[in-house]
Amino acid sequence: MTSDRPADAGDRRRLAPITAFTVAVALLALPLVGSSYLVSVATLALYLAYVGQAWNVMMGFAGQLSLGHSLYVGLGAYVAAGIFVHFGVGPWAGLWLAVAICSAVGAFIGLLAFRLRISGVQLSLLTVAFAELARIGFDHLDWFGGPGGLFLRVADRNHIDLLGFRGPPAMYYYAMLALAAGALGLCAFLLRRRPGYYWRAIREDEIAAQALGIDTFRWKMLAVVLSSAMTAIAGVFFAFYNNSLFPEQIFGFGRSIEIILGPVIGGLGTLFGPVVGAVALVLLGDGTTEILAKAGVELPGARQVVHGLLLLLVTIYLPNGLWPPLARALGVRPRRL
Amino acid sequence: MPALPYVANAVISGTLTGIVYGLMALGLSAIFGVVRLVNFAHGELMTLAMYGAVGAFQGLALDPFLTMIAAAVVFGGFGYVLQRGFINRFIHRPEHLQMLLMIALAIIIGNGLLLAFGPDARSVQTSYQLDSFELGPLLVDKARVYAAVAAVVATALLAAFFRFTLTGKAIRACADNPIGARVAGLPVAHLYAVTFGLGAASVAVAGCAMVQLIDVTPGLGPGYTLLAFVIVIVGGLGSMVGALLGGLAIGVSEALAGLLITPSAKSMVSFGLLVVLLLVRPQGLMGPGRR
Amino acid sequence: MGSVTRRTFGVAAASTLAIYAFPRRVGAEAAKLKVGLLLPRSGLQALIGQSCQRGADVAPELLRQRLGVDVELMNADTESNVDTARSRAERLIEEGAQVLVGAFDSGHTAAIAQVAEQRGVPHIVNIAAAPQITEQGYKFVFRNFPPAPEIGRNGLVLLGDIFRESKVAPKTAVFMHVNDTFGQAMAKGVAALLPKLSLPFKVVDTIPYDPAAKDLTVEVSRAKATNAELLLLVCRLNDAIVLRREMVKQRWSPMGVVSPGSPGLYEEQFSKGLGKYGDNCISNTVWFNPKNQITHDFAAAFKKRFPKDEFAFHGINASYTFDAVLIAADAFKRARSTDPKALAEAIRQTNIPATDRVSFGGPIKFNAKGQVEGNRSVVIQNLRGKPTVVLPAELAEGKLVFPMPKLG
């Protein structure tokens, strides 16, 4: 990753904090000034940013391309929703169970990857296989509603019930904002500490790292488990935000691809990449729909083609993602994970 | 447990279908084995070929088995150009970038097909489509037999090519030792392109065979890409015999699963097989011994 | 390597955000009702969505003639995706939609219902079968479509009618169903109801199959192996075609192929794709009432606007979608206001007589949960390539053929 020295140091060095401050204020104020539609779109963007950040931990830290991350979203969602529907256990308690189970599954996959040395294509396909097994499996589990779906009882949406995680869209927006900011903060924090140095060492040259006495297996496992745990939280959010879960929709391969598009387009392995990528995807996706609608043109499937084209263009011309050039423009050195 | 004729019918049907799956996976195996490219757009290429076959049938009244030859040529050429002109630049980039490039192509082709043809299922309705051979208590689907025969012929041709022709041997050399091949002066870029072309051609032939068995919709791609990968990994990356064996394994196991367990869960068997194989023998059934 | 200058970034960001930040505020025009229509026009459910859209397209003109009411349709595509469904619903409300109609898929409908309830905008469900949609205690969600268990019950009762009419009854049946939302709900309903309805047959095997499966050879083989006399089928279009083809290939001729209430058998591509083999398959399903004057008007307007489309093939989707818009227009006429809360109140008081609706059933009246009761099913049989009503007798357009002729 190249580092850039800002050309006009004084001017550019001020730009980054100003931008950051403006963005922070805008994000905090959004539900107060923006329309309900804007809030729902922004919530989606933040969700994608968060889940992309979680996925990025596995890719950036442990270097493993997971194409089945929808597994953790789905498991987290179903576990929390299941115990809510059947036992009345609220989301804050359900969260712990969801995280525990997903961490265990993540650890299992990590074990397979690192102990049995399954990597590259085989590992990616293994992750897909697990997600598919979960999809078909949950399709046959009546306790979780089967293909008919699991519906959560929706109480009054106008009162804020933090304990039950129910309330107006603004509440969900702020919750997602907190999660996304938290994920960003966590990754930034880890980067500056020992884990970050070890991870970078392992990624640069694993054998050299081992020679230095770093227990590479343990640190790679940590990355995988952290990634799955964080993704589980996204699943719990999803369950209580949408209030209906269908195995086809939540475990699908399309969902896994949706998760990785943000970080890839934004910048694999960078700190802000997933955020930038998620925002770009949502803006472009919804923007396309808006423009087409206003032009009176109806092209089913156009939005997905735009996503594909964006992915293609980024892969060809900006293989390091949108964030690095953006960062340079802002006079910031793009931080890699 | 159903009576023997039913089990026999299921196994036969699974075998025949498995052979066609094997041909489809063959192309993927060749491409990965030689070019080391993970072709996530494999299923979409097959879908494209299937639409072509439908178009040829509806427009020119061509039986899909005749279209096969034209399809092989067209897709072969297209594959060559695609690899040489475009994908070749990505060969030395990180693996995940290649995968993402092909995923992007897959999304564009798949949704492009939706835009062009709409969501309805299309099919060819040949005269023999609904006929069956009757062998005592066994009823064997005619179209399935013809498709399997075509797949076997195509596989044999491909195997002969790689075994006996100079280009084929050169390609195998590239796969075994890319640096050595370059040192020896082999035109690697050309050979990679030929391989990709062959892979595309074989998936096109598989598509023309497949269109007899199932209807085509724009969204078929990802499912078949996944299936092809499962077969290739079960059979062993880079092994052609392995791809066929893998196809058979998947075809028969799914058929038996449909009989013995809840049919709606039968796909779990293929994925289960994949997981087990990755754990026990990650190089696949016919893959080389562990290095 | 491209570089993004500060200026280009700023301009790009500002212009894209501008699309969202400033909703178009339209002045309230009390003479016109804005109906936000959410349907899957792309993605997996595109075909059905487009079918529903046709029913809606014909509505404004017809409603102006019949009710003297002006309805403006605002169309949105849910893209067969739940996140899109939600954000499109928000967007429509933002742009001034006073009533929402949609969205065929139960998952999307549930998401839209939440948005509607939260914003206090009435949501009329045209088609969606999951029972939970009207079990959530919503005050702004209304549905004029029977939930899956009710469809199943009506369908099974009609089976009895079929046997009585033809004076033949099977003793055994095999039940095949697609393993999706609708299939599973119907399977549960059938399992619960069969013992209570005193139908003459016994279900010897239940075979659920994967909706994405392309190869159903083994499933059909297993069904044939049961030697059941009747095939009860809950399916969708694509798998219905595959199944029927397999039946022909395996030379399996049960007494009848009957769906107690799912799509597939009566659809255009089934008949066109299978030719003569598509004939004589039976669907017990919700339908339009061919004897009502409004249906004649509707069919005529449909034919005029879409001359290439056979009305019968779009019957269900178009009729129920039209009726949803009709309910909105009728409520508007009584409420004399476009205020969503007033509209919701008016919808609760709806009482459209059975003769003034296109879809077949009793009067359109919403119970306390916002659900219309009394929507009825008919027996549809494919005769000469066209889905034809054969029972009940008062609506029949053709004669029932049961048992099915053996495959030659």
mmCIF file of C-alpha atoms in Angstrom, chain B:
data_model
loop_
_atom_site.group_PDB
_atom_site.id
_atom_site.type_symbol
_atom_site.label_atom_id
_atom_site.label_comp_id
_atom_site.label_asym_id
_atom_site.label_seq_id
_atom_site.Cartn_x
_atom_site.Cartn_y
_atom_site.Cartn_z
ATOM 1 C CA MET B 1 -37.626 -48.002 0.573
ATOM 2 C CA PRO B 2 -39.244 -48.065 -2.862
ATOM 3 C CA ALA B 3 -39.136 -51.140 -5.066
ATOM 4 C CA LEU B 4 -36.084 -52.029 -7.115
ATOM 5 C CA PRO B 5 -37.275 -50.738 -10.487
ATOM 6 C CA TYR B 6 -37.725 -47.306 -8.987
ATOM 7 C CA VAL B 7 -34.291 -47.299 -7.437
ATOM 8 C CA ALA B 8 -32.837 -48.508 -10.716
ATOM 9 C CA ASN B 9 -34.655 -45.792 -12.636
ATOM 10 C CA ALA B 10 -33.426 -43.187 -10.221
ATOM 11 C CA VAL B 11 -29.837 -44.344 -10.454
ATOM 12 C CA ILE B 12 -29.931 -44.466 -14.249
ATOM 13 C CA SER B 13 -31.467 -41.038 -14.461
ATOM 14 C CA GLY B 14 -28.932 -39.702 -11.989
ATOM 15 C CA THR B 15 -26.080 -41.228 -13.945
ATOM 16 C CA LEU B 16 -27.204 -39.732 -17.233
ATOM 17 C CA THR B 17 -27.743 -36.312 -15.744
ATOM 18 C CA GLY B 18 -24.463 -36.620 -13.896
ATOM 19 C CA ILE B 19 -22.608 -37.149 -17.152
ATOM 20 C CA VAL B 20 -23.951 -33.877 -18.511
ATOM 21 C CA TYR B 21 -23.026 -32.153 -15.244
ATOM 22 C CA GLY B 22 -19.583 -33.653 -15.679
ATOM 23 C CA LEU B 23 -19.175 -32.087 -19.100
ATOM 24 C CA MET B 24 -20.201 -28.751 -17.711
ATOM 25 C CA ALA B 25 -17.706 -29.050 -14.887
ATOM 26 C CA LEU B 26 -15.009 -30.211 -17.281
ATOM 27 C CA GLY B 27 -14.649 -26.796 -18.800
ATOM 28 C CA LEU B 28 -14.233 -25.279 -15.365
ATOM 29 C CA SER B 29 -11.645 -27.860 -14.407
ATOM 30 C CA ALA B 30 -9.604 -27.260 -17.544
ATOM 31 C CA ILE B 31 -9.694 -23.509 -17.076
ATOM 32 C CA PHE B 32 -8.674 -23.719 -13.472
ATOM 33 C CA GLY B 33 -6.132 -26.423 -13.953
ATOM 34 C CA VAL B 34 -4.309 -24.621 -16.702
ATOM 35 C CA VAL B 35 -5.008 -20.936 -16.498
ATOM 36 C CA ARG B 36 -5.507 -21.041 -12.734
ATOM 37 C CA LEU B 37 -8.494 -18.788 -13.126
ATOM 38 C CA VAL B 38 -11.507 -19.254 -10.901
ATOM 39 C CA ASN B 39 -14.308 -18.804 -13.397
ATOM 40 C CA PHE B 40 -17.294 -17.611 -11.415
ATOM 41 C CA ALA B 41 -19.129 -16.828 -14.625
ATOM 42 C CA HIS B 42 -19.213 -20.469 -15.692
ATOM 43 C CA GLY B 43 -22.907 -20.981 -15.061
ATOM 44 C CA GLU B 44 -23.731 -17.764 -16.877
ATOM 45 C CA LEU B 45 -21.837 -18.957 -19.950
ATOM 46 C CA MET B 46 -23.919 -22.092 -19.932
ATOM 47 C CA THR B 47 -27.110 -20.082 -19.547
ATOM 48 C CA LEU B 48 -26.052 -17.948 -22.496
ATOM 49 C CA ALA B 49 -25.520 -21.097 -24.561
ATOM 50 C CA MET B 50 -28.923 -22.395 -23.548
ATOM 51 C CA TYR B 51 -30.593 -19.204 -24.719
ATOM 52 C CA GLY B 52 -28.672 -19.578 -27.939
ATOM 53 C CA ALA B 53 -29.983 -23.086 -28.378
ATOM 54 C CA VAL B 54 -33.540 -21.926 -27.725
ATOM 55 C CA GLY B 55 -33.127 -19.121 -30.217
ATOM 56 C CA ALA B 56 -31.738 -21.473 -32.839
ATOM 57 C CA PHE B 57 -34.609 -23.844 -32.259
ATOM 58 C CA GLN B 58 -37.299 -21.198 -32.440
ATOM 59 C CA GLY B 59 -35.728 -19.194 -35.226
ATOM 60 C CA LEU B 60 -34.086 -21.793 -37.417
ATOM 61 C CA ALA B 61 -35.828 -24.966 -36.266
ATOM 62 C CA LEU B 62 -32.442 -26.421 -35.407
ATOM 63 C CA ASP B 63 -32.357 -29.349 -33.040
ATOM 64 C CA PRO B 64 -30.144 -28.531 -30.085
ATOM 65 C CA PHE B 65 -27.817 -31.400 -30.930
ATOM 66 C CA LEU B 66 -27.069 -29.729 -34.228
ATOM 67 C CA THR B 67 -26.729 -26.349 -32.578
ATOM 68 C CA MET B 68 -24.120 -27.903 -30.333
ATOM 69 C CA ILE B 69 -21.506 -27.842 -33.041
ATOM 70 C CA ALA B 70 -22.116 -24.234 -33.924
ATOM 71 C CA ALA B 71 -22.271 -23.318 -30.258
ATOM 72 C CA ALA B 72 -18.934 -24.996 -29.585
ATOM 73 C CA VAL B 73 -17.312 -23.002 -32.357
ATOM 74 C CA VAL B 74 -18.883 -19.686 -31.403
ATOM 75 C CA PHE B 75 -18.226 -20.019 -27.708
ATOM 76 C CA GLY B 76 -14.781 -21.367 -28.332
ATOM 77 C CA GLY B 77 -13.923 -18.303 -30.341
ATOM 78 C CA PHE B 78 -15.581 -15.993 -27.856
ATOM 79 C CA GLY B 79 -13.709 -17.645 -25.006
ATOM 80 C CA TYR B 80 -10.417 -17.271 -26.817
ATOM 81 C CA VAL B 81 -10.975 -13.597 -27.455
ATOM 82 C CA LEU B 82 -12.215 -12.946 -23.938
ATOM 83 C CA GLN B 83 -9.203 -14.584 -22.371
ATOM 84 C CA ARG B 84 -6.562 -13.204 -24.711
ATOM 85 C CA GLY B 85 -7.950 -9.733 -24.932
ATOM 86 C CA PHE B 86 -9.225 -9.132 -21.459
ATOM 87 C CA ILE B 87 -8.830 -11.680 -18.726
ATOM 88 C CA ASN B 88 -5.184 -12.329 -19.458
ATOM 89 C CA ARG B 89 -4.238 -9.110 -17.744
ATOM 90 C CA PHE B 90 -5.535 -10.499 -14.486
ATOM 91 C CA ILE B 91 -3.702 -13.793 -14.448
ATOM 92 C CA HIS B 92 -0.962 -12.523 -12.210
ATOM 93 C CA ARG B 93 -3.140 -10.437 -9.959
ATOM 94 C CA PRO B 94 -4.207 -11.724 -6.558
ATOM 95 C CA GLU B 95 -6.659 -14.598 -6.581
ATOM 96 C CA HIS B 96 -9.429 -12.678 -4.909
ATOM 97 C CA LEU B 97 -9.316 -10.019 -7.621
ATOM 98 C CA GLN B 98 -9.771 -12.659 -10.287
ATOM 99 C CA MET B 99 -12.713 -14.115 -8.458
ATOM 100 C CA LEU B 100 -14.274 -10.687 -8.130
ATOM 101 C CA LEU B 101 -13.708 -9.921 -11.784
ATOM 102 C CA MET B 102 -15.528 -13.059 -12.804
ATOM 103 C CA ILE B 103 -18.285 -12.422 -10.272
ATOM 104 C CA ALA B 104 -18.757 -8.982 -11.810
ATOM 105 C CA LEU B 105 -18.998 -10.533 -15.282
ATOM 106 C CA ALA B 106 -21.459 -13.062 -13.950
ATOM 107 C CA ILE B 107 -23.704 -10.354 -12.492
ATOM 108 C CA ILE B 108 -23.610 -8.392 -15.731
ATOM 109 C CA ILE B 109 -24.331 -11.362 -17.981
ATOM 110 C CA GLY B 110 -27.067 -12.759 -15.746
ATOM 111 C CA ASN B 111 -28.938 -9.498 -15.389
ATOM 112 C CA GLY B 112 -28.257 -8.618 -18.979
ATOM 113 C CA LEU B 113 -30.082 -11.798 -19.939
ATOM 114 C CA LEU B 114 -32.956 -10.758 -17.704
ATOM 115 C CA LEU B 115 -33.109 -7.384 -19.411
ATOM 116 C CA ALA B 116 -32.930 -8.942 -22.863
ATOM 117 C CA PHE B 117 -35.176 -11.951 -22.520
ATOM 118 C CA GLY B 118 -37.393 -11.282 -19.565
ATOM 119 C CA PRO B 119 -37.999 -13.622 -16.662
ATOM 120 C CA ASP B 120 -40.094 -16.293 -18.338
ATOM 121 C CA ALA B 121 -38.742 -19.772 -18.742
ATOM 122 C CA ARG B 122 -37.935 -20.818 -22.284
ATOM 123 C CA SER B 123 -37.599 -24.300 -23.650
ATOM 124 C CA VAL B 124 -37.107 -26.287 -26.786
ATOM 125 C CA GLN B 125 -39.862 -28.710 -27.609
ATOM 126 C CA THR B 126 -38.322 -31.403 -29.732
ATOM 127 C CA SER B 127 -40.459 -34.244 -30.948
ATOM 128 C CA TYR B 128 -38.702 -36.826 -28.845
ATOM 129 C CA GLN B 129 -38.603 -34.718 -25.740
ATOM 130 C CA LEU B 130 -41.280 -36.591 -23.877
ATOM 131 C CA ASP B 131 -40.392 -40.085 -25.111
ATOM 132 C CA SER B 132 -38.821 -42.828 -23.113
ATOM 133 C CA PHE B 133 -37.026 -46.048 -23.941
ATOM 134 C CA GLU B 134 -38.737 -48.999 -22.392
ATOM 135 C CA LEU B 135 -36.458 -51.758 -21.118
ATOM 136 C CA GLY B 136 -38.668 -54.088 -19.170
ATOM 137 C CA PRO B 137 -39.675 -52.320 -16.001
ATOM 138 C CA LEU B 138 -37.173 -49.561 -16.661
ATOM 139 C CA LEU B 139 -38.205 -46.350 -18.330
ATOM 140 C CA VAL B 140 -35.276 -44.352 -19.609
ATOM 141 C CA ASP B 141 -35.781 -40.814 -20.789
ATOM 142 C CA LYS B 142 -34.750 -40.522 -24.463
ATOM 143 C CA ALA B 143 -33.604 -36.937 -24.297
ATOM 144 C CA ARG B 144 -31.473 -37.718 -21.287
ATOM 145 C CA VAL B 145 -29.782 -40.601 -23.099
ATOM 146 C CA TYR B 146 -29.018 -38.482 -26.146
ATOM 147 C CA ALA B 147 -27.670 -35.709 -23.955
ATOM 148 C CA ALA B 148 -25.446 -38.111 -22.062
ATOM 149 C CA VAL B 149 -24.142 -39.632 -25.290
ATOM 150 C CA ALA B 150 -23.297 -36.179 -26.635
ATOM 151 C CA ALA B 151 -21.525 -35.379 -23.374
ATOM 152 C CA VAL B 152 -19.477 -38.558 -23.539
ATOM 153 C CA VAL B 153 -18.482 -37.854 -27.143
ATOM 154 C CA ALA B 154 -17.478 -34.290 -26.300
ATOM 155 C CA THR B 155 -15.458 -35.455 -23.318
ATOM 156 C CA ALA B 156 -13.701 -38.080 -25.374
ATOM 157 C CA LEU B 157 -12.850 -35.510 -28.043
ATOM 158 C CA LEU B 158 -11.478 -33.173 -25.424
ATOM 159 C CA ALA B 159 -9.457 -35.903 -23.786
ATOM 160 C CA ALA B 160 -8.056 -36.958 -27.150
ATOM 161 C CA PHE B 161 -7.129 -33.374 -27.872
ATOM 162 C CA PHE B 162 -5.196 -32.977 -24.680
ATOM 163 C CA ARG B 163 -3.543 -36.333 -25.011
ATOM 164 C CA PHE B 164 -2.602 -36.601 -28.636
ATOM 165 C CA THR B 165 -2.313 -33.214 -30.260
ATOM 166 C CA LEU B 166 0.711 -31.006 -30.018
ATOM 167 C CA THR B 167 -1.286 -28.053 -28.759
ATOM 168 C CA GLY B 168 -2.894 -30.226 -26.148
ATOM 169 C CA LYS B 169 0.425 -31.424 -24.889
ATOM 170 C CA ALA B 170 1.744 -27.892 -24.874
ATOM 171 C CA ILE B 171 -1.217 -26.815 -22.760
ATOM 172 C CA ARG B 172 -0.573 -29.602 -20.300
ATOM 173 C CA ALA B 173 3.010 -28.494 -20.135
ATOM 174 C CA CYS B 174 1.896 -24.996 -19.278
ATOM 175 C CA ALA B 175 -0.278 -26.333 -16.515
ATOM 176 C CA ASP B 176 2.465 -28.426 -15.025
ATOM 177 C CA ASN B 177 5.190 -25.849 -15.212
ATOM 178 C CA PRO B 178 4.263 -22.341 -16.363
ATOM 179 C CA ILE B 179 7.746 -20.922 -15.974
ATOM 180 C CA GLY B 180 9.405 -23.833 -17.703
ATOM 181 C CA ALA B 181 6.931 -23.531 -20.533
ATOM 182 C CA ARG B 182 7.849 -19.915 -21.042
ATOM 183 C CA VAL B 183 11.507 -20.746 -20.936
ATOM 184 C CA ALA B 184 10.900 -23.386 -23.578
ATOM 185 C CA GLY B 185 9.360 -20.693 -25.737
ATOM 186 C CA LEU B 186 5.767 -21.822 -25.677
ATOM 187 C CA PRO B 187 3.256 -19.095 -26.558
ATOM 188 C CA VAL B 188 1.682 -19.117 -23.137
ATOM 189 C CA ALA B 189 -0.870 -16.383 -23.674
ATOM 190 C CA HIS B 190 -2.113 -18.126 -26.808
ATOM 191 C CA LEU B 191 -2.300 -21.473 -25.056
ATOM 192 C CA TYR B 192 -4.191 -20.010 -22.110
ATOM 193 C CA ALA B 193 -6.646 -18.510 -24.553
ATOM 194 C CA VAL B 194 -7.072 -21.829 -26.326
ATOM 195 C CA THR B 195 -7.796 -23.495 -23.016
ATOM 196 C CA PHE B 196 -10.349 -20.908 -22.050
ATOM 197 C CA GLY B 197 -11.896 -21.291 -25.477
ATOM 198 C CA LEU B 198 -12.111 -25.036 -25.031
ATOM 199 C CA GLY B 199 -13.590 -24.612 -21.600
ATOM 200 C CA ALA B 200 -16.195 -22.235 -22.965
ATOM 201 C CA ALA B 201 -16.901 -24.548 -25.879
ATOM 202 C CA SER B 202 -17.475 -27.524 -23.611
ATOM 203 C CA VAL B 203 -19.794 -25.575 -21.353
ATOM 204 C CA ALA B 204 -21.675 -24.470 -24.473
ATOM 205 C CA VAL B 205 -22.084 -28.071 -25.577
ATOM 206 C CA ALA B 206 -23.225 -28.959 -22.079
ATOM 207 C CA GLY B 207 -25.728 -26.137 -22.297
ATOM 208 C CA CYS B 208 -27.178 -27.424 -25.560
ATOM 209 C CA ALA B 209 -27.514 -30.814 -23.929
ATOM 210 C CA MET B 210 -28.966 -29.361 -20.747
ATOM 211 C CA VAL B 211 -31.618 -27.361 -22.557
ATOM 212 C CA GLN B 212 -33.281 -30.645 -23.434
ATOM 213 C CA LEU B 213 -33.631 -31.468 -19.793
ATOM 214 C CA ILE B 214 -34.572 -28.187 -18.167
ATOM 215 C CA ASP B 215 -36.065 -24.852 -19.092
ATOM 216 C CA VAL B 216 -33.829 -21.834 -19.169
ATOM 217 C CA THR B 217 -34.354 -18.735 -17.051
ATOM 218 C CA PRO B 218 -31.930 -15.822 -16.633
ATOM 219 C CA GLY B 219 -31.181 -16.728 -13.040
ATOM 220 C CA LEU B 220 -29.825 -20.217 -13.670
ATOM 221 C CA GLY B 221 -26.176 -19.195 -13.626
ATOM 222 C CA PRO B 222 -25.156 -19.059 -9.965
ATOM 223 C CA GLY B 223 -26.714 -22.426 -9.146
ATOM 224 C CA TYR B 224 -24.802 -24.158 -11.902
ATOM 225 C CA THR B 225 -21.560 -22.343 -11.187
ATOM 226 C CA LEU B 226 -21.815 -23.605 -7.657
ATOM 227 C CA LEU B 227 -22.632 -27.109 -8.846
ATOM 228 C CA ALA B 228 -19.692 -27.064 -11.245
ATOM 229 C CA PHE B 229 -17.353 -26.040 -8.455
ATOM 230 C CA VAL B 230 -18.645 -28.732 -6.143
ATOM 231 C CA ILE B 231 -18.115 -31.323 -8.860
ATOM 232 C CA VAL B 232 -14.654 -30.094 -9.713
ATOM 233 C CA ILE B 233 -13.532 -30.090 -6.122
ATOM 234 C CA VAL B 234 -15.061 -33.466 -5.421
ATOM 235 C CA GLY B 235 -13.464 -34.852 -8.545
ATOM 236 C CA GLY B 236 -10.182 -33.074 -8.227
ATOM 237 C CA LEU B 237 -9.099 -29.764 -9.695
ATOM 238 C CA GLY B 238 -7.472 -30.093 -13.065
ATOM 239 C CA SER B 239 -8.498 -33.688 -13.618
ATOM 240 C CA MET B 240 -10.889 -34.340 -16.477
ATOM 241 C CA VAL B 241 -11.718 -37.831 -15.423
ATOM 242 C CA GLY B 242 -12.261 -36.386 -11.997
ATOM 243 C CA ALA B 243 -14.810 -33.928 -13.341
ATOM 244 C CA LEU B 244 -16.794 -36.764 -14.902
ATOM 245 C CA LEU B 245 -16.550 -38.855 -11.781
ATOM 246 C CA GLY B 246 -17.559 -35.915 -9.678
ATOM 247 C CA GLY B 247 -20.531 -35.299 -11.928
ATOM 248 C CA LEU B 248 -21.600 -38.905 -11.623
ATOM 249 C CA ALA B 249 -21.148 -38.844 -7.883
ATOM 250 C CA ILE B 250 -23.314 -35.789 -7.522
ATOM 251 C CA GLY B 251 -25.940 -36.958 -10.002
ATOM 252 C CA VAL B 252 -26.383 -40.368 -8.459
ATOM 253 C CA SER B 253 -26.183 -39.237 -4.846
ATOM 254 C CA GLU B 254 -28.818 -36.582 -5.396
ATOM 255 C CA ALA B 255 -31.062 -39.086 -7.119
ATOM 256 C CA LEU B 256 -30.737 -41.563 -4.274
ATOM 257 C CA ALA B 257 -31.189 -38.823 -1.704
ATOM 258 C CA GLY B 258 -34.430 -37.866 -3.422
ATOM 259 C CA LEU B 259 -35.676 -41.389 -2.919
ATOM 260 C CA LEU B 260 -34.521 -41.944 0.607
ATOM 261 C CA ILE B 261 -34.838 -38.614 2.377
ATOM 262 C CA THR B 262 -37.037 -35.561 1.991
ATOM 263 C CA PRO B 263 -36.499 -34.553 -1.630
ATOM 264 C CA SER B 264 -36.526 -30.887 -0.761
ATOM 265 C CA ALA B 265 -33.334 -31.440 1.216
ATOM 266 C CA LYS B 266 -31.507 -33.406 -1.442
ATOM 267 C CA SER B 267 -29.175 -30.523 -2.332
ATOM 268 C CA MET B 268 -27.720 -30.826 1.124
ATOM 269 C CA VAL B 269 -26.162 -34.055 -0.034
ATOM 270 C CA SER B 270 -23.958 -32.373 -2.618
ATOM 271 C CA PHE B 271 -22.826 -29.761 -0.155
ATOM 272 C CA GLY B 272 -22.366 -32.367 2.515
ATOM 273 C CA LEU B 273 -20.263 -34.369 0.096
ATOM 274 C CA LEU B 274 -18.188 -31.276 -0.613
ATOM 275 C CA VAL B 275 -17.576 -30.593 3.060
ATOM 276 C CA VAL B 276 -16.673 -34.201 3.788
ATOM 277 C CA LEU B 277 -14.317 -34.375 0.846
ATOM 278 C CA LEU B 278 -12.624 -31.114 1.718
ATOM 279 C CA LEU B 279 -12.000 -32.426 5.183
ATOM 280 C CA VAL B 280 -10.875 -35.890 4.253
ATOM 281 C CA ARG B 281 -9.282 -35.521 0.837
ATOM 282 C CA PRO B 282 -9.100 -31.879 -0.201
ATOM 283 C CA GLN B 283 -7.377 -32.610 -3.476
ATOM 284 C CA GLY B 284 -10.472 -34.450 -4.637
ATOM 285 C CA LEU B 285 -11.074 -37.992 -5.775
ATOM 286 C CA MET B 286 -8.644 -37.871 -8.654
ATOM 287 C CA GLY B 287 -6.443 -35.076 -7.546
ATOM 288 C CA PRO B 288 -2.710 -35.512 -7.110
ATOM 289 C CA GLY B 289 -1.394 -36.773 -3.793
ATOM 290 C CA ARG B 290 -0.731 -34.170 -1.156
ATOM 291 C CA ARG B 291 2.399 -32.204 -1.765
#
